[in-house]
Short mmCIF file of C-alpha atoms and ligand atoms in Angstrom, two decimals:
data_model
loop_
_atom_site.label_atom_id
_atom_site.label_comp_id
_atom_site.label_asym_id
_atom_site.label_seq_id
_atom_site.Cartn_x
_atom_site.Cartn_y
_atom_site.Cartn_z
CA UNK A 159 -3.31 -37.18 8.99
CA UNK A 160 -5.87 -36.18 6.50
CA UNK A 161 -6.77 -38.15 3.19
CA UNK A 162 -5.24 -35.14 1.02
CA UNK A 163 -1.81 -34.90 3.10
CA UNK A 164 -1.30 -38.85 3.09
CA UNK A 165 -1.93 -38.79 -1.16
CA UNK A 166 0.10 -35.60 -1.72
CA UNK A 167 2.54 -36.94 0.65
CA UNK A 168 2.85 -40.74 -2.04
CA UNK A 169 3.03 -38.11 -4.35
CA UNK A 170 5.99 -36.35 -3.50
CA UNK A 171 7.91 -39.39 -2.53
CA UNK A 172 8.24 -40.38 -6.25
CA UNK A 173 9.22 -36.11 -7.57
CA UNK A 174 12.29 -35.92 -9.05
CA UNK A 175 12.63 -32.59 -9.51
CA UNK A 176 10.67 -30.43 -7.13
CA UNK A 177 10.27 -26.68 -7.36
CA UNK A 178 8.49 -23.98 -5.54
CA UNK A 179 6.99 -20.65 -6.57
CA UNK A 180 6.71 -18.55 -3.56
CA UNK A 181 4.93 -15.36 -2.97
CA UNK A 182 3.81 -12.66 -0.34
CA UNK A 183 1.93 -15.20 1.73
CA UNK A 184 5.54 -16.81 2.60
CA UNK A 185 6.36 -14.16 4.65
CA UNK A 186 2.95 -12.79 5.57
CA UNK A 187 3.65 -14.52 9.49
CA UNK A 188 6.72 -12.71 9.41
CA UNK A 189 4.91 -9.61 9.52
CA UNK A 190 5.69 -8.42 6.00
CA UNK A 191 2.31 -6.87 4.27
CA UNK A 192 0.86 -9.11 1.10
CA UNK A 193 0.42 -6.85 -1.61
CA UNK A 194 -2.84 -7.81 -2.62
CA UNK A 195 -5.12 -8.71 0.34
CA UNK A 196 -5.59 -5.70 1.79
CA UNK A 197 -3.15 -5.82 3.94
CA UNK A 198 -0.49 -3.91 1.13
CA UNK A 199 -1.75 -0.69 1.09
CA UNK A 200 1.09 2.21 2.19
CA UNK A 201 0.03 5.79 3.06
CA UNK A 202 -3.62 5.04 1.08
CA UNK A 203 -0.86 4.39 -1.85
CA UNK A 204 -1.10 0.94 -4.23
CA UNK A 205 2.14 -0.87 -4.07
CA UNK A 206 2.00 -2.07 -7.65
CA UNK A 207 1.29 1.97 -8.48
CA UNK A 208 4.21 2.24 -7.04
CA UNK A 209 6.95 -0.43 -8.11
CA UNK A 210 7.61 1.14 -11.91
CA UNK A 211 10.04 2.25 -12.91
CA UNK A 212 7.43 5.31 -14.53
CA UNK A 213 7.03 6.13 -10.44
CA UNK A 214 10.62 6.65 -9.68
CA UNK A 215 10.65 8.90 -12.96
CA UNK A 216 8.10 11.07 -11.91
CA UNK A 217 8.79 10.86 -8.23
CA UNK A 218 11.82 9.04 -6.92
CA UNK A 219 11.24 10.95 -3.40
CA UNK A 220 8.08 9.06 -2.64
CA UNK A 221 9.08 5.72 -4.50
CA UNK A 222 12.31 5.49 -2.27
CA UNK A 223 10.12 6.36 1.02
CA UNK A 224 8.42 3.50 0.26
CA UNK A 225 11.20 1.04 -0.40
CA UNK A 226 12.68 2.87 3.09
CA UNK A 227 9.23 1.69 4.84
CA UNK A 228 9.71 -1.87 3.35
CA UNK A 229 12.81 -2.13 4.18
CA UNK A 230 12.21 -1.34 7.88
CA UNK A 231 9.47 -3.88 8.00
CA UNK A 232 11.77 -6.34 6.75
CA UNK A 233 14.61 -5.81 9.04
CA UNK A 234 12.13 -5.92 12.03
CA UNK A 235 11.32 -9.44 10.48
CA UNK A 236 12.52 -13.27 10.95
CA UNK A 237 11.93 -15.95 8.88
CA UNK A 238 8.89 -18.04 9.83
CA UNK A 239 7.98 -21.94 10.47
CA UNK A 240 7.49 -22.06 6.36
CA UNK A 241 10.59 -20.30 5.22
CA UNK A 242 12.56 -23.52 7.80
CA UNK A 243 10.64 -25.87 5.93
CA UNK A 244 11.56 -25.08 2.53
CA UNK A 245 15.06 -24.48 3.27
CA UNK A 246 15.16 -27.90 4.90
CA UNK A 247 14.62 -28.96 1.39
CA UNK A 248 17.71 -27.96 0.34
CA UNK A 249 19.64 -29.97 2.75
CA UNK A 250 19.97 -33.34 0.89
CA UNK A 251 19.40 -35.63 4.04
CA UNK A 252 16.31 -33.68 4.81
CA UNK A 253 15.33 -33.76 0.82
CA UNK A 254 15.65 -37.64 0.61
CA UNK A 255 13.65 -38.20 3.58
CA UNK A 256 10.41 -36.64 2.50
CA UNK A 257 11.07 -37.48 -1.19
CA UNK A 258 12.99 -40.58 -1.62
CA UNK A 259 13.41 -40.16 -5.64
CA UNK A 260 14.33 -36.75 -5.54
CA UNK A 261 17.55 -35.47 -7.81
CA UNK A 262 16.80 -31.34 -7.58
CA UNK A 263 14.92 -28.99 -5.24
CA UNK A 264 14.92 -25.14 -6.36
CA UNK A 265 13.16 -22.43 -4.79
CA UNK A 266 11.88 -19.85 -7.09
CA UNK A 267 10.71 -16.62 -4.73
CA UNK A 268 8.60 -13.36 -5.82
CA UNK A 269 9.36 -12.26 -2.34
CA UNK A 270 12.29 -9.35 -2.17
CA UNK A 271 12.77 -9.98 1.87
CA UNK A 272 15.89 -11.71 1.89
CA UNK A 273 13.98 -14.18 4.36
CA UNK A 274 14.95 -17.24 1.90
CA UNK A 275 18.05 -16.74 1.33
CA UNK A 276 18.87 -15.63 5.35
CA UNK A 277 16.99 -18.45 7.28
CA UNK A 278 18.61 -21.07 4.39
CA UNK A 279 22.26 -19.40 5.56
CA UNK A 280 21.17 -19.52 9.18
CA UNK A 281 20.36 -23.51 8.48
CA UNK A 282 23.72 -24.18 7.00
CA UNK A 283 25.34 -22.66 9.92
CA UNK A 284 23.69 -24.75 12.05
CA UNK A 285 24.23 -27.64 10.19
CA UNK A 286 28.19 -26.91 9.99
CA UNK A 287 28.23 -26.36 14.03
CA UNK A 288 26.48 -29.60 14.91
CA UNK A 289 28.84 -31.67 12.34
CA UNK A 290 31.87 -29.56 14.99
CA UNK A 291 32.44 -27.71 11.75
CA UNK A 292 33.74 -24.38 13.23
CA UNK A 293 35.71 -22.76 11.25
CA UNK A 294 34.83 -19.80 9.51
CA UNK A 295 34.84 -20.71 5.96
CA UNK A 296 31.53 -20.25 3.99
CA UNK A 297 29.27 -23.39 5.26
CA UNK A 298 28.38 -23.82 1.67
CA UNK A 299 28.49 -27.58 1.68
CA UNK A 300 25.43 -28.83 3.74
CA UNK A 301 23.23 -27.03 1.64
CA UNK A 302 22.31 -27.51 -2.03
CA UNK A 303 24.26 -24.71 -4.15
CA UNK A 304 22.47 -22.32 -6.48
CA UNK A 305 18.85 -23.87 -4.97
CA UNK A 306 17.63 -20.49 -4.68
CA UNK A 307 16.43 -17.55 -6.98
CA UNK A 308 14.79 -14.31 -6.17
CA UNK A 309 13.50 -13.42 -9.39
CA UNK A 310 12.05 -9.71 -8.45
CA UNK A 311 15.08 -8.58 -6.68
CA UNK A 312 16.42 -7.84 -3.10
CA UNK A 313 15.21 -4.95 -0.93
CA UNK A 314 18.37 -4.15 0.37
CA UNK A 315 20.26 -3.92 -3.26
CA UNK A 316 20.82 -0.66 -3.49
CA UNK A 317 21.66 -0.30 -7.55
CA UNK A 318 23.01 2.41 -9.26
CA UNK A 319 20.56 4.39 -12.65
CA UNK A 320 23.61 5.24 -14.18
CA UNK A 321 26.63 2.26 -13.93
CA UNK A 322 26.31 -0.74 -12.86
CA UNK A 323 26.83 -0.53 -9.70
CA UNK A 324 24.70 -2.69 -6.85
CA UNK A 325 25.78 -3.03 -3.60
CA UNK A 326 23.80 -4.95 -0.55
CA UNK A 327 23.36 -1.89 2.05
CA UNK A 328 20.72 -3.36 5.56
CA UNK A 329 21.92 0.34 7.11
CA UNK A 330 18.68 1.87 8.50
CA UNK A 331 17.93 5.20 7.03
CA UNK A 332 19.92 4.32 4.05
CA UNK A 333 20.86 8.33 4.05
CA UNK A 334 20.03 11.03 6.83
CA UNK A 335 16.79 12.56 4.58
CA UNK A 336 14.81 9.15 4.75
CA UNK A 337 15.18 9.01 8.33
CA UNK A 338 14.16 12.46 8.31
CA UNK A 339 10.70 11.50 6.15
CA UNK A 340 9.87 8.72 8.14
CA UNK A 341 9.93 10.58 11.58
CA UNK A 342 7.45 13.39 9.94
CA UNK A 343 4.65 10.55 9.67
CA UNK A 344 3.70 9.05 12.88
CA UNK A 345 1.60 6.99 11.51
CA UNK A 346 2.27 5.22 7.89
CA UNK A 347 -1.44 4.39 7.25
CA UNK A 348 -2.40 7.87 7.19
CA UNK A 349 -3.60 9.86 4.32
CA UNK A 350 -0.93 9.89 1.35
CA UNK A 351 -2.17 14.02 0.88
CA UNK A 352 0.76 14.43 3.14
CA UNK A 353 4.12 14.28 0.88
CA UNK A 354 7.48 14.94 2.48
CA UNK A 355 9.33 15.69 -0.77
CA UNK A 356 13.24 14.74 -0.66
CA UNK A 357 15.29 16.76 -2.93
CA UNK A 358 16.90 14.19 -5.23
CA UNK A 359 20.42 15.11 -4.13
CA UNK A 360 19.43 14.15 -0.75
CA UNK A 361 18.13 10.27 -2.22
CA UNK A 362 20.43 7.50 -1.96
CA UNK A 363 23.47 8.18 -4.49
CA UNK A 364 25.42 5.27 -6.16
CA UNK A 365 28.66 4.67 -3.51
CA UNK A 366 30.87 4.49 -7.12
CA UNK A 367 29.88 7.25 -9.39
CA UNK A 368 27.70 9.73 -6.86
CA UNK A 369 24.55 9.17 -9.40
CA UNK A 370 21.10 8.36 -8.01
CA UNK A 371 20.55 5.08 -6.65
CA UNK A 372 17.17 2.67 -7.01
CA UNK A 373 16.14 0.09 -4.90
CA UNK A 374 17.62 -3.31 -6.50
CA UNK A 375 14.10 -4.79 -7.37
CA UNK A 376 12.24 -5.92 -10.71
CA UNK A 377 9.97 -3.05 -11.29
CA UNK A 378 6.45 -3.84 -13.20
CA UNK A 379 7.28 -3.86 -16.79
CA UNK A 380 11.02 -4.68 -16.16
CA UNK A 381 12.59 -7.76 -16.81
CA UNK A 382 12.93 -10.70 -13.75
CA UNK A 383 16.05 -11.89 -12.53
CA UNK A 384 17.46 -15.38 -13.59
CA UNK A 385 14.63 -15.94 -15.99
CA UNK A 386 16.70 -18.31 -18.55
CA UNK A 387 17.70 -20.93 -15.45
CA UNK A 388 14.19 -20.65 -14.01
CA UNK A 389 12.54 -21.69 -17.73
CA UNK A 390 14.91 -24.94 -17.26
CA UNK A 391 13.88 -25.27 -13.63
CA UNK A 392 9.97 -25.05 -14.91
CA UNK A 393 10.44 -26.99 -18.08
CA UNK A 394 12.44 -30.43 -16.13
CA UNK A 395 10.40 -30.07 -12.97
CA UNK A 396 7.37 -32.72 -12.17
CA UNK A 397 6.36 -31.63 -9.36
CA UNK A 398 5.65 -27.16 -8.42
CA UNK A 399 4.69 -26.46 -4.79
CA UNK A 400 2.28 -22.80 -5.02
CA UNK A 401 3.36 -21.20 -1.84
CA UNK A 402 1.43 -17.92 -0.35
CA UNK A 403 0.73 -16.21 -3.76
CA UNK A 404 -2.39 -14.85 -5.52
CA UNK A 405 -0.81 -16.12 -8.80
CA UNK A 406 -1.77 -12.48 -10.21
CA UNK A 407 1.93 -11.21 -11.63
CA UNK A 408 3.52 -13.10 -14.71
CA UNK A 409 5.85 -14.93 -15.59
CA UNK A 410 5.84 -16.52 -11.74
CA UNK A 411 1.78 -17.22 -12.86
CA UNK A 412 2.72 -19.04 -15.46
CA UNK A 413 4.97 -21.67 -13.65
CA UNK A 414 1.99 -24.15 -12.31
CA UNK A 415 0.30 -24.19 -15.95
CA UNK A 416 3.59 -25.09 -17.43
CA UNK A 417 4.51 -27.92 -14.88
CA UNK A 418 0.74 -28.97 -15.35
CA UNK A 419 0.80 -28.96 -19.22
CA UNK A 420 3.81 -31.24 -19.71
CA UNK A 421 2.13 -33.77 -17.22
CA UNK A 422 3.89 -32.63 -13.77
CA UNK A 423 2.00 -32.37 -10.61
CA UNK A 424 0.91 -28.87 -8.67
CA UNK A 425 0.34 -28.38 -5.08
CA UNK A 426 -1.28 -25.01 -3.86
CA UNK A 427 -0.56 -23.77 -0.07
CA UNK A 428 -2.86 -20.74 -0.25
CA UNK A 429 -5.20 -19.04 1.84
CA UNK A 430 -7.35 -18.12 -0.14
CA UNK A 431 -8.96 -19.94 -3.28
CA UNK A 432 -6.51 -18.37 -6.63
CA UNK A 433 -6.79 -19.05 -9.89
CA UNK A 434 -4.18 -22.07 -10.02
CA UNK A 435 -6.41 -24.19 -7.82
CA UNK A 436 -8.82 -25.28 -10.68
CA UNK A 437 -5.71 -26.63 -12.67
CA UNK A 438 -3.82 -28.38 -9.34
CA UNK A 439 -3.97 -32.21 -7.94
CA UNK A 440 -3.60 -30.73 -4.84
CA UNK A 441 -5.02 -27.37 -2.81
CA UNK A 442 -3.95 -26.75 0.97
CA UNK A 443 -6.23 -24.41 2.49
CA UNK A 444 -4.68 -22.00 4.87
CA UNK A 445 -2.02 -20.40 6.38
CA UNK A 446 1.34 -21.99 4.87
CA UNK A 447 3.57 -21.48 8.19
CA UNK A 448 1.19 -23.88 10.50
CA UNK A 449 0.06 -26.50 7.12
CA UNK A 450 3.54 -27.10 5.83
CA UNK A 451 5.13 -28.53 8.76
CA UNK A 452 2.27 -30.87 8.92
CA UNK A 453 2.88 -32.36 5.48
CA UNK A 454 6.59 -31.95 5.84
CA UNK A 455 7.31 -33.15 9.58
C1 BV8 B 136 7.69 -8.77 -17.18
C2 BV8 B 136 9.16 -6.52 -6.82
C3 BV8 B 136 8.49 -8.74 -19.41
C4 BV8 B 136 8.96 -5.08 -6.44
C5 BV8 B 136 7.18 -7.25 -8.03
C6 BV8 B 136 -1.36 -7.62 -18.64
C7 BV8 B 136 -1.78 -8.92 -18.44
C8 BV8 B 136 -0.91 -9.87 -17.93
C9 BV8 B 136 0.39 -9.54 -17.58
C10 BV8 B 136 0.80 -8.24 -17.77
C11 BV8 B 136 -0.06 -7.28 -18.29
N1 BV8 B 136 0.61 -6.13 -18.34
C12 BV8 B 136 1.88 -6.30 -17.89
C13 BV8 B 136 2.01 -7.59 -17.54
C14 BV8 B 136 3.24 -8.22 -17.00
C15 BV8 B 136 3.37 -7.92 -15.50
C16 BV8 B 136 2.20 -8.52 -14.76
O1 BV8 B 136 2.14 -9.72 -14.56
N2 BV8 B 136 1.26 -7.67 -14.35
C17 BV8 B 136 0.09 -8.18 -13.66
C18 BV8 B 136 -0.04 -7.50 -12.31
C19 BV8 B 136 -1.10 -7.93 -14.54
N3 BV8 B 136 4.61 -8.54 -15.08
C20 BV8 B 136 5.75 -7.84 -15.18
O2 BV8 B 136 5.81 -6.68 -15.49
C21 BV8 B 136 7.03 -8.62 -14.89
N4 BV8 B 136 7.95 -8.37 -15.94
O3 BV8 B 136 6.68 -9.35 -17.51
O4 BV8 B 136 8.70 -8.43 -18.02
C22 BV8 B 136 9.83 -8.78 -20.01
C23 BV8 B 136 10.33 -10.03 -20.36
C24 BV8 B 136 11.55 -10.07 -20.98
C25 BV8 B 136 12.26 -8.88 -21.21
C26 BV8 B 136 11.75 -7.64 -20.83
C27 BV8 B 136 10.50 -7.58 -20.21
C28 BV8 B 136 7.71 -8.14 -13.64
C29 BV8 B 136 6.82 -8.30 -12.46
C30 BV8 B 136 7.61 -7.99 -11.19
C31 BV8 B 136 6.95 -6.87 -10.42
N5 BV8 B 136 7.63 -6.73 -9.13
N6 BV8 B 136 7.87 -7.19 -6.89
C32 BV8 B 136 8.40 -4.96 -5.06
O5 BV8 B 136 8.15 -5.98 -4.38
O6 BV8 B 136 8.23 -3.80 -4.64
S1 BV8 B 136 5.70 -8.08 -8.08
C33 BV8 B 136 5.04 -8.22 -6.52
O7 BV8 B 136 3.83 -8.97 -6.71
C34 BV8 B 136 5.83 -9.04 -5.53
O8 BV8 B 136 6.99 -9.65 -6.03
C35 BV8 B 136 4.83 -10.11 -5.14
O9 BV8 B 136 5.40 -11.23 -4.66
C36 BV8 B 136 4.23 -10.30 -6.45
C37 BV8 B 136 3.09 -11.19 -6.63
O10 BV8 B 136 2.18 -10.98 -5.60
P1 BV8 B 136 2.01 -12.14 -4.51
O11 BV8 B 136 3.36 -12.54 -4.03
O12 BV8 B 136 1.18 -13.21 -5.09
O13 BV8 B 136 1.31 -11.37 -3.36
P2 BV8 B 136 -0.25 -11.05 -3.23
O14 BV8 B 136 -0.40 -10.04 -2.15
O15 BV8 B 136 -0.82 -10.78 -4.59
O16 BV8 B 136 -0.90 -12.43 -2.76
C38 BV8 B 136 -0.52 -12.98 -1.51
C39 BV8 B 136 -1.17 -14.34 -1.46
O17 BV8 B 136 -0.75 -14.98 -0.26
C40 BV8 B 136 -2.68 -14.27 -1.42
O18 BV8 B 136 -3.21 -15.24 -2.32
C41 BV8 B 136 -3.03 -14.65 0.02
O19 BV8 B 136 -4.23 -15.40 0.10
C42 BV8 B 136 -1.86 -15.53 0.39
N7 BV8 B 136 -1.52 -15.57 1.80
C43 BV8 B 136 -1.53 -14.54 2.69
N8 BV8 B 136 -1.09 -15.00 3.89
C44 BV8 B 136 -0.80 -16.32 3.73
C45 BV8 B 136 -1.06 -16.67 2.40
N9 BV8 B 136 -0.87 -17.92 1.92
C46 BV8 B 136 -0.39 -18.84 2.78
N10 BV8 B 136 -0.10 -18.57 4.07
C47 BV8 B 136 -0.28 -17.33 4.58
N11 BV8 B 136 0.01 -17.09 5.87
ZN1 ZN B 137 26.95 4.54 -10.34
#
């Protein structure tokens, strides 16, 4: 065990309230695309050019083909070694072992893939099946509630412009004319010159009042999910894990130099150097799904 895993490891036997602030790189071994290391890019097309709500304006065809390739990497994906980890931490067996003094563990994702939320459900399950628990009522109980919060949304929300409408919907094409798009490009990485445009009556329509639908995500510009519980998450927490994220997109940036500032402790597990590493205790170099089940075994 190295020097740096052994003293983070003291360290996080005395947290009391640990969060995390996930990002791209969570799911990056999952085979979802980062946004911003090159690997984002869709149809020569910047994401962030494209998750605005001034994009869907101007062209919700092209906005929602993009969503519709998202969300087809995402349901081709599974949660990876890291997402297991950090949903072990909300089992509070597996939470006391690795930090002793701990009263709260909340995970506070970027990420939109659902892969949180599923592999923590897929834990629980497990969890109710070994204890002979087999009936089907929600296996709520073996995992911490409410220890989750996607802040920029869910892929597969499909929300309504008009009412308030939002409705989970995994069905792949979401309606016949996105299908229809995605066979006319063979390849996705080719030029963006080539635009299949989708008459809006043929885009996904709200299920309640036939309006157009959006994707169910926090657009740039638009206001995050669950902000006022994540401020008290920030403001009590001493010690903020910085999982897989270039620490580029506010108010998620912000997290590690609040924790910091009131005298908690930060932890990057990056792979590449970001800004947060000159103001944290402790910087893991590398790909999170292979260095967090070493310092969480
Ligand atoms: C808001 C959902 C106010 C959609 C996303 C000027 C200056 C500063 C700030 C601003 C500014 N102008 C505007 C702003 C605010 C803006 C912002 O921060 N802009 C930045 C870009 C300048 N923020 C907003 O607009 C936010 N809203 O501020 O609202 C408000 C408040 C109250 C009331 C009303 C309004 C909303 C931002 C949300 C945008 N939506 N996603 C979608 O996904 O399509 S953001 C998007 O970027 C994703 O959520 C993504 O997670 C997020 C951050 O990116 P990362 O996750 O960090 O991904 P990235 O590719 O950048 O980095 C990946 C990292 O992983 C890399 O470091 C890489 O090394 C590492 N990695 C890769 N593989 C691995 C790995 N690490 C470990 N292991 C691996 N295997
Ligand atoms: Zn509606």
């Amino acid at each position: 065990m190295t020097d740096l895993t052994s003293a983070f490891r003291e360290k996080f036997k005395d947290a009391k309230h640990i969060m995390v602030v996930a990002g791209a790189g969570l799911s990056a071994a999952s085979g979802i695309p980062t946004f911003r290391d090159g690997g984002g890019m869709w149809r020569s097309l910047d994401p962030t050019e494209l998750a605005t709500p001034e994009a869907f304006a101007k062209n919700p065809s092209l906005v929602w083909q993009f969503y519709h390739y998202r969300r087809t990497k995402v349901l081709a994906a599974k949660p990876n070694h890291a997402h297991e980890i950090l949903a072990k931490m909300s089992v509070p067996k597996y939470l006391k072992k690795v930090a002793p003094s701990a009263k709260t563990f909340h995970l506070v994702t970027q990420n939109i893939d659902r892969l949180s939320p599923d592999m923590l459900e897929a834990l629980s399950n497990r969890l109710a099946l070994e204890s002979g628990d087999n009936s089907d009522q929600p296996k709520r109980e073996y995992v911490s509630p409410n220890s989750i919060y996607e802040m920029h949304g869910r892929i597969f929300d499909v929300k309504c412009t008009e009412c308030d409408h939002c409705v989970e919907d995994r069905s792949n094409p979401l309606c016949p004319a996105l299908g229809a798009a995605d066979a006319a490009f063979k390849d996705y990485h080719d030029a963006g010159s080539q635009d299949i445009e989708i008459p809006v009556e043929e885009l996904p329509r709200c299920s309640a009042c036939g309006a157009l639908a959006r994707p169910g995500v926090v657009w740039f510009d638009e206001k995050p999910y669950h902000l006022d519980v994540i401020n008290t998450i920030v403001y009590k927490a001493d010690m903020i894990l910085v999982i897989g994220t270039s620490s580029t997109v506010r108010p998620a940036s912000t997290y590690a130099y609040r924790v910091k500032r009131h005298g908690g402790t930060v932890a990057v597990f990056n792979l590449d150097p970001s800004e947060t590493d000159e103001r944290s205790d402790f910087v893991f170099c590398g790909p999170c799904e292979t260095i967090l089940p070493t310092v969480f075994p």
